[in-house]
Structure formats: structure tokens, C-alpha cells
Coordinates of C-alpha atoms and ligand atoms in Angstrom, one line a residue:
X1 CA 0.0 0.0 0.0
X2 CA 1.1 4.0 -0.7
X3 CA 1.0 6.7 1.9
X4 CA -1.7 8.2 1.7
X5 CA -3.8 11.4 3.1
X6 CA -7.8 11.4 2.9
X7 CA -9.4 15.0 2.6
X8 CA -13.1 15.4 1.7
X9 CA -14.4 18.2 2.9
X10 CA -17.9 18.0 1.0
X11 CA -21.3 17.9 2.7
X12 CA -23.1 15.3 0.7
X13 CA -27.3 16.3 0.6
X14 CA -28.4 12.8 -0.6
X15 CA -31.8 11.9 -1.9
X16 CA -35.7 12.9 -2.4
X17 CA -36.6 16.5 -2.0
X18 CA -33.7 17.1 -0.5
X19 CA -33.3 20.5 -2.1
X20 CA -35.5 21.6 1.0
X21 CA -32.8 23.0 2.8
X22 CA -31.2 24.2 -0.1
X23 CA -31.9 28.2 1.0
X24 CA -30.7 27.9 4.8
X25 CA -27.1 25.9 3.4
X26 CA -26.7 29.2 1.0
X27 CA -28.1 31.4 3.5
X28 CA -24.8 30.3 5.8
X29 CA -22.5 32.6 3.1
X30 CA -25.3 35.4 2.1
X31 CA -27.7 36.7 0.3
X32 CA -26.2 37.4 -3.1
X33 CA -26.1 34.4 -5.3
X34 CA -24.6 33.8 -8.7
X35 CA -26.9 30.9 -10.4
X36 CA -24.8 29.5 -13.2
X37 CA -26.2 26.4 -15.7
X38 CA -26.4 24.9 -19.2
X39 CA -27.5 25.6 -22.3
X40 CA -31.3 24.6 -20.7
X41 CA -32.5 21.2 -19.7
X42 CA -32.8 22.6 -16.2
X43 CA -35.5 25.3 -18.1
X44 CA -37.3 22.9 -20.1
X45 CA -37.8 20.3 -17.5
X46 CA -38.6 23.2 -14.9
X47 CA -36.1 22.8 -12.3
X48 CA -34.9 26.2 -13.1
X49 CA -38.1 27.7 -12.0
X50 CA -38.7 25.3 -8.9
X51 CA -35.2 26.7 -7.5
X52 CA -35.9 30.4 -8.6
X53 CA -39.0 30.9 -7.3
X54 CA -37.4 29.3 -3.6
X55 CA -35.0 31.3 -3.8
X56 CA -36.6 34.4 -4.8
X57 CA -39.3 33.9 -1.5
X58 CA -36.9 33.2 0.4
X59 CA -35.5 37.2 -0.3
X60 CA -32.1 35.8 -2.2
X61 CA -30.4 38.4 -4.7
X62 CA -29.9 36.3 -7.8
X63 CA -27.9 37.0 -10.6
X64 CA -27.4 34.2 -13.4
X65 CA -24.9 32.8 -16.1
X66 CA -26.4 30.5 -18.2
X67 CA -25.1 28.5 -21.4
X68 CA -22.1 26.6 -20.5
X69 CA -21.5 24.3 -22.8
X70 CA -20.8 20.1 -22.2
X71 CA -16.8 20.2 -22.5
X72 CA -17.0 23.5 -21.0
X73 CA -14.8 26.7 -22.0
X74 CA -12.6 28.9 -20.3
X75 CA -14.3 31.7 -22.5
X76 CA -17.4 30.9 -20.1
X77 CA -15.6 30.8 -16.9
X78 CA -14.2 34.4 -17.4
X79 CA -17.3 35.8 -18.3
X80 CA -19.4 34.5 -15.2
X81 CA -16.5 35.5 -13.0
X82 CA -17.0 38.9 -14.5
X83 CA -20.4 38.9 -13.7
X84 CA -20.1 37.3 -10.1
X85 CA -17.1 40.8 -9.6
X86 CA -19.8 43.1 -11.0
X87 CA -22.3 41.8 -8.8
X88 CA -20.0 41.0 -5.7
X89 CA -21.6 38.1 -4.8
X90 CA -21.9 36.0 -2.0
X91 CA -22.0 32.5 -3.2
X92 CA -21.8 30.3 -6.0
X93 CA -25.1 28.1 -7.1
X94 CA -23.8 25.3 -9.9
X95 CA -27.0 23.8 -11.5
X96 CA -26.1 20.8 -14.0
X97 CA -23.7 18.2 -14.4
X98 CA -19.8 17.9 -14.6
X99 CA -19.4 21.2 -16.9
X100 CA -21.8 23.7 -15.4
X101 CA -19.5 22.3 -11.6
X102 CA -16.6 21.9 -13.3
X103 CA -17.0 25.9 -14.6
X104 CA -18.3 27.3 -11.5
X105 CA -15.5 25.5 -9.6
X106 CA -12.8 28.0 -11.6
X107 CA -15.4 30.6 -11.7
X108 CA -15.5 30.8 -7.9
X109 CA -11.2 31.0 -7.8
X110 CA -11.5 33.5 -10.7
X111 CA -14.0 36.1 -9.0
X112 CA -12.0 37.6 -6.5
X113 CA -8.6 37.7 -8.9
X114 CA -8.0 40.4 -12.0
X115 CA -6.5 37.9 -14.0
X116 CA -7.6 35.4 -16.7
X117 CA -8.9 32.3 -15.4
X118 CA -6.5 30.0 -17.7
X119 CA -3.7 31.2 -15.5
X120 CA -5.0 28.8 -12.8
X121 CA -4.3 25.4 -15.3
X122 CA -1.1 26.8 -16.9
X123 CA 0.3 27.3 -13.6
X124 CA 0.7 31.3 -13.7
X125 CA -1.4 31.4 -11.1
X126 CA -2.3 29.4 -7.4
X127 CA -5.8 29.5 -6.0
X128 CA -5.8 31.7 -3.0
X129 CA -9.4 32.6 -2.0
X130 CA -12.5 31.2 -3.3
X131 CA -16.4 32.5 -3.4
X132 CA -18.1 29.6 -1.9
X133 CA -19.7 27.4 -4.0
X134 CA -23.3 25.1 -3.3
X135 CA -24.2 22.5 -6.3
X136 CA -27.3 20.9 -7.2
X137 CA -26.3 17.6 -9.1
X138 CA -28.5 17.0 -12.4
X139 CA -26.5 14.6 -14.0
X140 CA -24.9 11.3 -12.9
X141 CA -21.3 10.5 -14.1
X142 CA -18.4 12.7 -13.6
X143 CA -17.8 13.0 -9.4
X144 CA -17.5 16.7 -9.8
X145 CA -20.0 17.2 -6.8
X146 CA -17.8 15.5 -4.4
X147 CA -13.9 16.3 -5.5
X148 CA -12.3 19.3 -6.2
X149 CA -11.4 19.1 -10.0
X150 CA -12.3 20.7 -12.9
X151 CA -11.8 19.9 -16.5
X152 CA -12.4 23.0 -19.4
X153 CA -11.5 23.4 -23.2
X154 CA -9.4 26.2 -24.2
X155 CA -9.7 26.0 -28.3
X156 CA -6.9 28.9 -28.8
X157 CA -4.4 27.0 -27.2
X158 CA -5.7 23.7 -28.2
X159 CA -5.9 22.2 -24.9
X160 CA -8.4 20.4 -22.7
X161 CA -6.9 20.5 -19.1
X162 CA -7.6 19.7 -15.2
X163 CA -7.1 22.2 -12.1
X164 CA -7.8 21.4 -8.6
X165 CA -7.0 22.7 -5.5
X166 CA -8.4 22.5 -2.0
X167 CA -10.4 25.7 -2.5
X168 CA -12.2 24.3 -5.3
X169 CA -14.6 21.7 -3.6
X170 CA -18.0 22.4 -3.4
X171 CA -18.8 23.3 0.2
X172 CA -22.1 21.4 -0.2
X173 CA -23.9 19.4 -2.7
X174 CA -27.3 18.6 -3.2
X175 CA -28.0 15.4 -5.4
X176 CA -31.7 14.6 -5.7
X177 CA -32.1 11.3 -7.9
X178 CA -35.7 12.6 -9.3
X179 CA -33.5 15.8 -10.9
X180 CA -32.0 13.3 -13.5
X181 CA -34.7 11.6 -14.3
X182 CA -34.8 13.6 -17.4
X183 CA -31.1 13.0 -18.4
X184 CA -31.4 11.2 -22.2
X185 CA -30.7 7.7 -22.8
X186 CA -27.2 8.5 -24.6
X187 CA -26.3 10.6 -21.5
X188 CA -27.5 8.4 -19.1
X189 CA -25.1 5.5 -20.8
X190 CA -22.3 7.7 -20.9
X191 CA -22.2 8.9 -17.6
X192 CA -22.4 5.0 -16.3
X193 CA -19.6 4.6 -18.7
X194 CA -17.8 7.6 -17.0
X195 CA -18.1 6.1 -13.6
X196 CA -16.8 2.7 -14.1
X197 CA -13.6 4.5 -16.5
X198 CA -13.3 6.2 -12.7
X199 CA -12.9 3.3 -11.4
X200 CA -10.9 1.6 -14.1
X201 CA -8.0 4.5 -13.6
X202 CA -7.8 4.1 -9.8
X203 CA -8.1 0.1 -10.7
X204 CA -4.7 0.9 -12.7
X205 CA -3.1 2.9 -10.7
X206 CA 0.2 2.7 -8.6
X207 CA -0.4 0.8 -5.1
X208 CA -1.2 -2.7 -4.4
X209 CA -4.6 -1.9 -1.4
X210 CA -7.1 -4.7 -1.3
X211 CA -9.3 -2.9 0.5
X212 CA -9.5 -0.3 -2.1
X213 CA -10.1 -3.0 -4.7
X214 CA -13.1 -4.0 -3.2
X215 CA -14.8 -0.5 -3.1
X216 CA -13.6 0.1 -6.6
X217 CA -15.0 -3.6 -8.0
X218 CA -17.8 -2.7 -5.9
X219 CA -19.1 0.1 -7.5
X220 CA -18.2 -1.3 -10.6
X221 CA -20.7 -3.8 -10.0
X222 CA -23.2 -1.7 -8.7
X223 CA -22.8 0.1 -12.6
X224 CA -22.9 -3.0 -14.1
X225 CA -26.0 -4.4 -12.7
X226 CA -28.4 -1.1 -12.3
X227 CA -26.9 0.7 -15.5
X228 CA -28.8 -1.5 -17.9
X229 CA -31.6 -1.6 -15.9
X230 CA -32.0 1.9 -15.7
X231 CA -31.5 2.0 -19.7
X232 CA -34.7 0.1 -20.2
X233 CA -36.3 2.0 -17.8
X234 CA -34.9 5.7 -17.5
X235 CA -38.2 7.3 -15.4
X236 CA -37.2 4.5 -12.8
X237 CA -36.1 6.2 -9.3
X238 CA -34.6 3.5 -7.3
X239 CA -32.0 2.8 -10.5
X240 CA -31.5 6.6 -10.6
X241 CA -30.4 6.8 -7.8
X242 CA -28.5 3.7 -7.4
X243 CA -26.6 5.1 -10.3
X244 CA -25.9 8.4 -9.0
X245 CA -24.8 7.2 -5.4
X246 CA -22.4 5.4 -7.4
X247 CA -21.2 8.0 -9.3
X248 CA -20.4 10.1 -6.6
X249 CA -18.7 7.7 -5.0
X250 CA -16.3 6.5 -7.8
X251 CA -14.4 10.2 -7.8
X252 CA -14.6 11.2 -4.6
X253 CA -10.8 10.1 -3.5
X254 CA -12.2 7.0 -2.0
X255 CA -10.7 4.4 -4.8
X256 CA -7.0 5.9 -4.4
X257 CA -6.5 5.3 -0.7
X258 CA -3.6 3.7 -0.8
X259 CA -2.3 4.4 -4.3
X260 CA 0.1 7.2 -5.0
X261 CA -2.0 7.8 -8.0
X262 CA -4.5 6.7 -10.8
X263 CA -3.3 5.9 -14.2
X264 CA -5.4 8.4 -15.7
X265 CA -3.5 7.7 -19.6
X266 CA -7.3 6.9 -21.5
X267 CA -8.8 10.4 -19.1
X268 CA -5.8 12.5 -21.3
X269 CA -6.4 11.0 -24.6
X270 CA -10.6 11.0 -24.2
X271 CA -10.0 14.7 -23.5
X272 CA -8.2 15.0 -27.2
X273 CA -11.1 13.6 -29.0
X274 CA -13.1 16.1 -26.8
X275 CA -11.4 18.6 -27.6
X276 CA -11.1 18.0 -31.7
X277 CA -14.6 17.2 -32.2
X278 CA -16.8 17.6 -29.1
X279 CA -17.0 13.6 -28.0
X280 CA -18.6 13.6 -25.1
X281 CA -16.6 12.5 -22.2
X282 CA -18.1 9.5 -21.2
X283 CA -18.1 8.5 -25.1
X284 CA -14.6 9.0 -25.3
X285 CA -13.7 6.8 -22.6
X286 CA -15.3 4.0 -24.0
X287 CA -13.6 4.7 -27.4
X288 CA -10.6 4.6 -25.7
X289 CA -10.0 2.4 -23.2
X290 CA -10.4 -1.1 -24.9
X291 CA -7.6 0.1 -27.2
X292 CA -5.7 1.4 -24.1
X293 CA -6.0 -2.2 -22.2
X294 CA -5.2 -3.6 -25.7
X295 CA -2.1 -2.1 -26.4
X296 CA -0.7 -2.6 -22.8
X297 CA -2.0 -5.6 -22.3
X298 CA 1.7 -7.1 -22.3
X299 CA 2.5 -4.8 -19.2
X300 CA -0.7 -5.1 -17.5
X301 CA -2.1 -8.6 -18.5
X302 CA -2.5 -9.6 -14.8
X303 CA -4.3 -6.2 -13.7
X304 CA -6.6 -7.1 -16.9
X305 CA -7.4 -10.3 -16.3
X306 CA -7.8 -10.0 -12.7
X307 CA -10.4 -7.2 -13.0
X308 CA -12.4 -9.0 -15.9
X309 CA -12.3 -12.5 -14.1
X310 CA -13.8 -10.6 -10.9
X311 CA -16.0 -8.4 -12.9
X312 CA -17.6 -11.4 -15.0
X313 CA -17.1 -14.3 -12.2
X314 CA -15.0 -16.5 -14.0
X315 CA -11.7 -17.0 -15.3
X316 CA -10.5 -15.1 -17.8
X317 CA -7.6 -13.8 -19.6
X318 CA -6.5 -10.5 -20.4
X319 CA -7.8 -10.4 -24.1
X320 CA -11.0 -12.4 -22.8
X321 CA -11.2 -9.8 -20.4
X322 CA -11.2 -6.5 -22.7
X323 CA -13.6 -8.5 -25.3
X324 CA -16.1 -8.8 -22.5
X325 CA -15.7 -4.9 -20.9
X326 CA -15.5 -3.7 -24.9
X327 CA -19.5 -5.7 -25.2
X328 CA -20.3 -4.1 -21.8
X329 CA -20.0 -0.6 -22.9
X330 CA -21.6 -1.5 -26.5
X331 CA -24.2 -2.8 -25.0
X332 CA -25.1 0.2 -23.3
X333 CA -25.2 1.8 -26.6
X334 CA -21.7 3.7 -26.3
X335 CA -19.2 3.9 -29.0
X336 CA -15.9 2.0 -29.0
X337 CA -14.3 2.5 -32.1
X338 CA -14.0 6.4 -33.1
X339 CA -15.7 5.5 -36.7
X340 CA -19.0 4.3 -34.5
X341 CA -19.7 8.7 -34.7
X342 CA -19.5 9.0 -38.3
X343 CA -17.4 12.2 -38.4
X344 CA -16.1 12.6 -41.8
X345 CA -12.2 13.4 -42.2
X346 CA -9.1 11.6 -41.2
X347 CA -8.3 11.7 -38.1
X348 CA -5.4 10.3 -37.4
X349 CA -2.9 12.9 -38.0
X350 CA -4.8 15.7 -36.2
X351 CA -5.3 13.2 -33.1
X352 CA -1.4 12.5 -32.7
X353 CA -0.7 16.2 -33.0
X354 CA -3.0 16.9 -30.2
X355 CA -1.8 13.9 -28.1
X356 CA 2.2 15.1 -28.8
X357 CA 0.7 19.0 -27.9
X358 CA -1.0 17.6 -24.4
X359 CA 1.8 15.3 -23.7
X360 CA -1.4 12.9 -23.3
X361 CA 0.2 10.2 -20.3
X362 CA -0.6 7.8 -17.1
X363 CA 0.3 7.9 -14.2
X364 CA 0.9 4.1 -14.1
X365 CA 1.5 3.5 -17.7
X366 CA 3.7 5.6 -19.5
X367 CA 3.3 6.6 -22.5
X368 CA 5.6 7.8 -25.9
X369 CA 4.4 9.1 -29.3
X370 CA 5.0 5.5 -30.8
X371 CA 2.1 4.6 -28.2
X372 CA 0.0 7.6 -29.0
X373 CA 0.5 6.3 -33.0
X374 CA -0.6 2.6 -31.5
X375 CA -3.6 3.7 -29.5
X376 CA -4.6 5.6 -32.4
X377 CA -5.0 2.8 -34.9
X378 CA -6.8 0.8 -32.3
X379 CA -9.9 2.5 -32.0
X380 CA -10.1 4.7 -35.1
Ligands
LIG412 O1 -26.5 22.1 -21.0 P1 -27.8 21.5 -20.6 O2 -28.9 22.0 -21.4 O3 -28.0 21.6 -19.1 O4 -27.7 19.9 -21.0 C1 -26.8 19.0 -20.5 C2 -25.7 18.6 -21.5 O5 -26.2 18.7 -22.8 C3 -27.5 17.7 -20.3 N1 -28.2 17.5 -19.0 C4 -27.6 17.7 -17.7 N2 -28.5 17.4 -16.8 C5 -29.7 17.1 -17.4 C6 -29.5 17.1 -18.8 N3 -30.4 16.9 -19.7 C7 -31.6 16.5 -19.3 N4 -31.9 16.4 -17.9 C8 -31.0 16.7 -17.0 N5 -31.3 16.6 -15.7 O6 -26.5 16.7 -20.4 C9 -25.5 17.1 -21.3 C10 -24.2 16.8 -20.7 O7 -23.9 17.6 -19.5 P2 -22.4 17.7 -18.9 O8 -22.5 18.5 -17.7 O9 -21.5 18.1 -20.0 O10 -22.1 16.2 -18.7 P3 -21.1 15.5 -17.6 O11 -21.7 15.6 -16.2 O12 -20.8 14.2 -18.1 O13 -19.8 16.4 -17.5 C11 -18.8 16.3 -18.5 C12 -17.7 17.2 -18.2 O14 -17.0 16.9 -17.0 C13 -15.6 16.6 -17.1 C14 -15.6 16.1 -18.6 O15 -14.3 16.2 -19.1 C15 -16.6 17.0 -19.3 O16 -16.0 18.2 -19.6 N6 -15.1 15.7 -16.1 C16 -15.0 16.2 -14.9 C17 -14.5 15.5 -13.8 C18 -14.4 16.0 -12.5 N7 -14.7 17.3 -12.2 O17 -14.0 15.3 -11.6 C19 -13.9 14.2 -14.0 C20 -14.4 13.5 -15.3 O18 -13.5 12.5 -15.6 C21 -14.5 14.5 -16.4 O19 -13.3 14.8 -17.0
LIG413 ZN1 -14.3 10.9 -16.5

């Protein structure tokens, strides 16, 4: 086992209606909230109105940012932190999934500071003093409600990248199964997908902890058994919230006790499809890591087969293994070969290039640009 050092410092609202004591949590940091959200599920499903009009009786000053995009971008970040300065506000109200939390995450570092918010991921800057920041979970997958990272797009400099620091976990979060219950099938799929990939890079990581194992193969499980069940039946609560528990739980630091890190190799290259032609995350996970266990399969053939023998219950090899987690994710209607999204072009050149310019590697499994060439032809 690695040294390790637990810190999670998020209080976790879990379960129906329990947005009720949403306005006393943001009441603790004042009156003046800064609502930020998507591009407007939350409006057309009315969530949007259910938590305006609470807040609005309940005397809160609300100013909003709306429009962030899935695979967020920085452009959005600066703009809402210029509108959070102008209206010097109090708290931070994230309503969505991993991008609109992801966003206000930076969004909260950026308000108090003059400069740009990109400074905080190319390392100009440190995060000193954060505006507090409440979510309200509507989408199961990513972990961002319960860990202090956040992942955005910059398109000038060609880079999709992660910051994190201890200022940047939600103080609370509220995660209300019946919120998702409006999340699309595709969404829904890739959001399981995104869970168990969570899993999968702590799985691969550095740090032999048995313990750890078991939670991670655990909520592996838990994916694997309720996420098709909640694909043929999407309105269902109990698998909603099944799903989302386990979501939550598959990023919030608890899989790397133990390990001095995850891999994190097939995170880096998803984000370069992501980044060239707007994959969605989950979607490019699934793309990517059969060809990732594929190509190290020499190196990690024991990892492999140990996690698909558990996984499946019985034995199997490494190559057995990825065949059967490579069916899994198909059958949940995600992609796994690049060509399954139909976008027209060659891609392999412009791929390589952006793996060379994010120096795409694991923490586990290193990686060179004969492997990024490798990967590539795997799952184009
Ligand atoms: O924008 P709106 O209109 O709200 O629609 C969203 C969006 O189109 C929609 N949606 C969300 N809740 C809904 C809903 N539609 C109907 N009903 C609801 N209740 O779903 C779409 C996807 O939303 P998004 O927030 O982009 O998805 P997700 O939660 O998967 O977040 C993805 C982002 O998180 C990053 C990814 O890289 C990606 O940028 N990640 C963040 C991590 C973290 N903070 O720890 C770790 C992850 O590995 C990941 O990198
Ligand atoms: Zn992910």
C-alpha cells in the first residue's frame, strides 16, 4: 500500500426533495447568489423555475450565467467570473452536471482575482481565496459534486486540461435522484460509462490496497447491474439513484487510498477527442480504453485479467477480459471505435498532434508518441 492522506471536505445532501434545505445551506454565506447552468435542460424540465422561485421567496439576490456548454470553456468561466465581480456576490449556485461544476469551480477562484482564469491550469497562477460554492447535481457520471477538479477546453491554445486545489470543492452538494430523471438515454449510458472509467484508472493505478479494490470492483458492480436496468427504464427512481450514489462515490478520493496515484493515460487522450470534435466524455472513454488495455496488455495482463475474471465471475484472460468490458460498454449503446460517430475526415494525424501538444500520459503506464501512434490505430 502507498502513503496516503484522505481529505473530503464536502457535505453530501443525498436523496428525495432534498433540495429543502437548499436556502438555509446558502443562506450560511449570504444573500447574493450567482446561479450558473447549461445551455437549458434545467428550463425545459422546470427545475430552473422550482429553484428560482425558492429562492426568490426566500428574499435571495440572484444574478445568473447561463449557457455553458458540455466540455466547457474557459471563455465561459471568465465571463461569469466577471459577472459574479460586478455583482460581488456571495455564493456560487452550480446547477447541472460535470461542466456547469466543473465551470463554477474556476469561476469561484477567478472572481476575486484580476486575472484570466486560464492562468489557474497553466500554472501562472495558485488559487488563494474562493467565493463559496453550493451544487445541485442533475447529472450522474463525472464525481465533480464530491472532488475538487475541474476539466475545461481552451480552443486557442488547443488544450483540454484539469485544475484542482483544496479551495475548489463544493462546500455542499445537493444530489436529488428525481432531478435526473430527465437525463437522455445517450447521457445516461455515458455517464455509467464515466463512472466505471473512474474506477478503471484508480483500478490501474500505482499501489497494491485490497481494500480499495473491493470498493472500486464494488461500484463497478453496482454500474454493471443497475446501468442497464436503468437504460430500459430511464423514469425508474430506485435505478437513478443507485446510479448516482455510485457515481459520486467512484471520484470522490475513495478508490486511491492507498495508491500514489490513478493511471489516468485513457482520461488524457478521451479529453483530445473532446477537444477536436466535441466527443462527449463519457463517449470518449469508451472509445478509448479497450484500445488502451489492448495495447498494454503485455504490461498489464494480470491487472486485466484480474479485473475482468472478478467483474464477469469466472476465469478469464486479459484479451477475454477486454472483449467482454468492450461488449459491456456497447451494450449500453456507447461507442468504441472512433468511426462508430460517423465524423467525416481523417483523423489520425490531427489526433497524434493533439496527443504530442498535451503530452497525453498515465500515471501508471507511460506513455511515448509511438504509443499515442498505437492507440490511435486501435480505435479509429
Ligand atoms: O447544458 P444542458 O442543457 O443543461 O444539457 C446537459 C448537457 O447537454 C444535459 N443535462 C444535464 N442534466 C440534465 C441534462 N439533460 C436533461 N436532464 C438533465 N437533468 O446533459 C449534457 C451533458 O452535460 P455535462 O455536464 O456536459 O455532462 P457530464 O456531467 O458528463 O460532464 C462532462 C464534463 O465533466 C468533465 C468532462 O471532461 C466534461 O468536460 N469531467 C469532470 C471531472 C471532475 N470534475 O472530476 C472528471 C471527469 O473525468 C471528467 O473529465
Ligand atoms: Zn471521467
Amino acid at each position: 500500500m502507498e502513503n496516503f492522506i484522505a481529505y473530503n471536505p464536502v457535505t453530501l445532501h443525498f436523496g428525495k426533495n432534498i433540495l429543502s434545505t437548499l436556502g438555509p445551506t446558502l443562506k450560511e454565506y449570504g444573500n447574493r447568489v450567482l446561479l450558473v447552468y447549461g445551455k437549458g435542460s434545467v428550463r425545459k424540465n422546470g427545475v430552473y423555475d422550482r429553484i428560482m422561485d425558492g429562492l426568490k421567496m426566500q428574499g435571495f439576490d440572484v444574478c445568473e450565467y447561463s449557457g455553458i456548454q458540455s466540455n466547457p470553456l474557459i471563455e465561459d468561466v471568465d465571463a461569469a467570473a466577471a459577472i459574479g465581480r460586478e455583482h460581488q456576490v456571495d455564493v456560487i449556485l452550480a446547477l447541472g452536471g460535470g461542466s456547469v461544476i466543473d465551470s463554477s469551480k474556476i469561476i469561484s477562484v477567478t472572481i476575486p482575482v484580476e486575472h484570466p482564469a486560464w492562468d489557474f491550469f497553466n500554472g501562472k497562477a495558485k488559487a488563494v481565496k474562493a467565493v463559496p460554492l453550493v451544487a445541485i447535481l442533475t447529472l450522474a457520471a463525472t464525481g465533480s459534486e464530491m472532488n475538487p477538479f475541474a476539466v475545461v477546453s481552451n480552443h486557442a491554445l488547443g488544450q483540454k486540461s484539469a485544475f484542482g486545489s483544496p479551495l475548489t470543492f463544493p462546500r455542499h452538494s445537493f444530489l436529488d435522484p428525481q432531478l435526473t430523471l430527465t437525463v437522455p438515454r445517450n447521457y445516461t449510458a455515458y455517464g455509467i460509462a464515466d463512472l466505471i472509467a473512474h474506477c478503471f484508472e484508480a483500478w490501474f493505478g500505482i499501489g497494491e490496497t485490497t481494500l480499495t479494490d473491493r470498493f472500486v470492483i464494488s461500484i463497478i458492480r453496482e454500474a454493471m447491474e443497475y446501468g442497464p436496468k436503468l437504460l430500459g427504464d430511464l423514469q425508474n427512481y430506485e435505478y437513478r439513484e443507485k446510479i448516482m450514489f455510485a457515481a459520486t462515490m467512484a471520484l470522490n478520493g475513495m478508490t486511491m487510498y492507498g495508491r500514489s496515484t490513478g493511471d489516468w493515460g485513457v482520461h488524457s487522450a478521451g479529453h483530445c477527442l473532446s477537444l477536436l470534435y466535441d466527443v462527449p466524455h463519457g463517449a470518449s472513454l469508451t472509445i478509448v480504453y479497450p484500445a488502451w488495455m489492448r495495447h498494454f496488455q503485455n504490461k498489464a495482463g494480470d491487472r486485466i485479467a484480474q479485473l475482468g475474471t472478478t467483474l464477469f465471475g469466472e476465469p478469464l484472460t486479459a484479451g477475454e477480459s477486454i472483449n467482454r468490458i468492450e461488449a459491456f460498454f456497447k451494450s449500453l449503446g456507447c461507442p468504441t471505435r472512433l468511426s462508430d460517430l460517423n465524423i467525416p475526415g481523417d483523423h489520425r494525424q490531427p489526433l497524434f498532434d493533439a496527443m504530442v501538444h498535451s503530452k497525453v500520459n498515465g500515471g501508471s503506464m507511460k506513455m511515448k508518441e509511438e504509443d499515442y501512434a498505437a492507440l490511435i490505430d486501435l480505435y479509429l
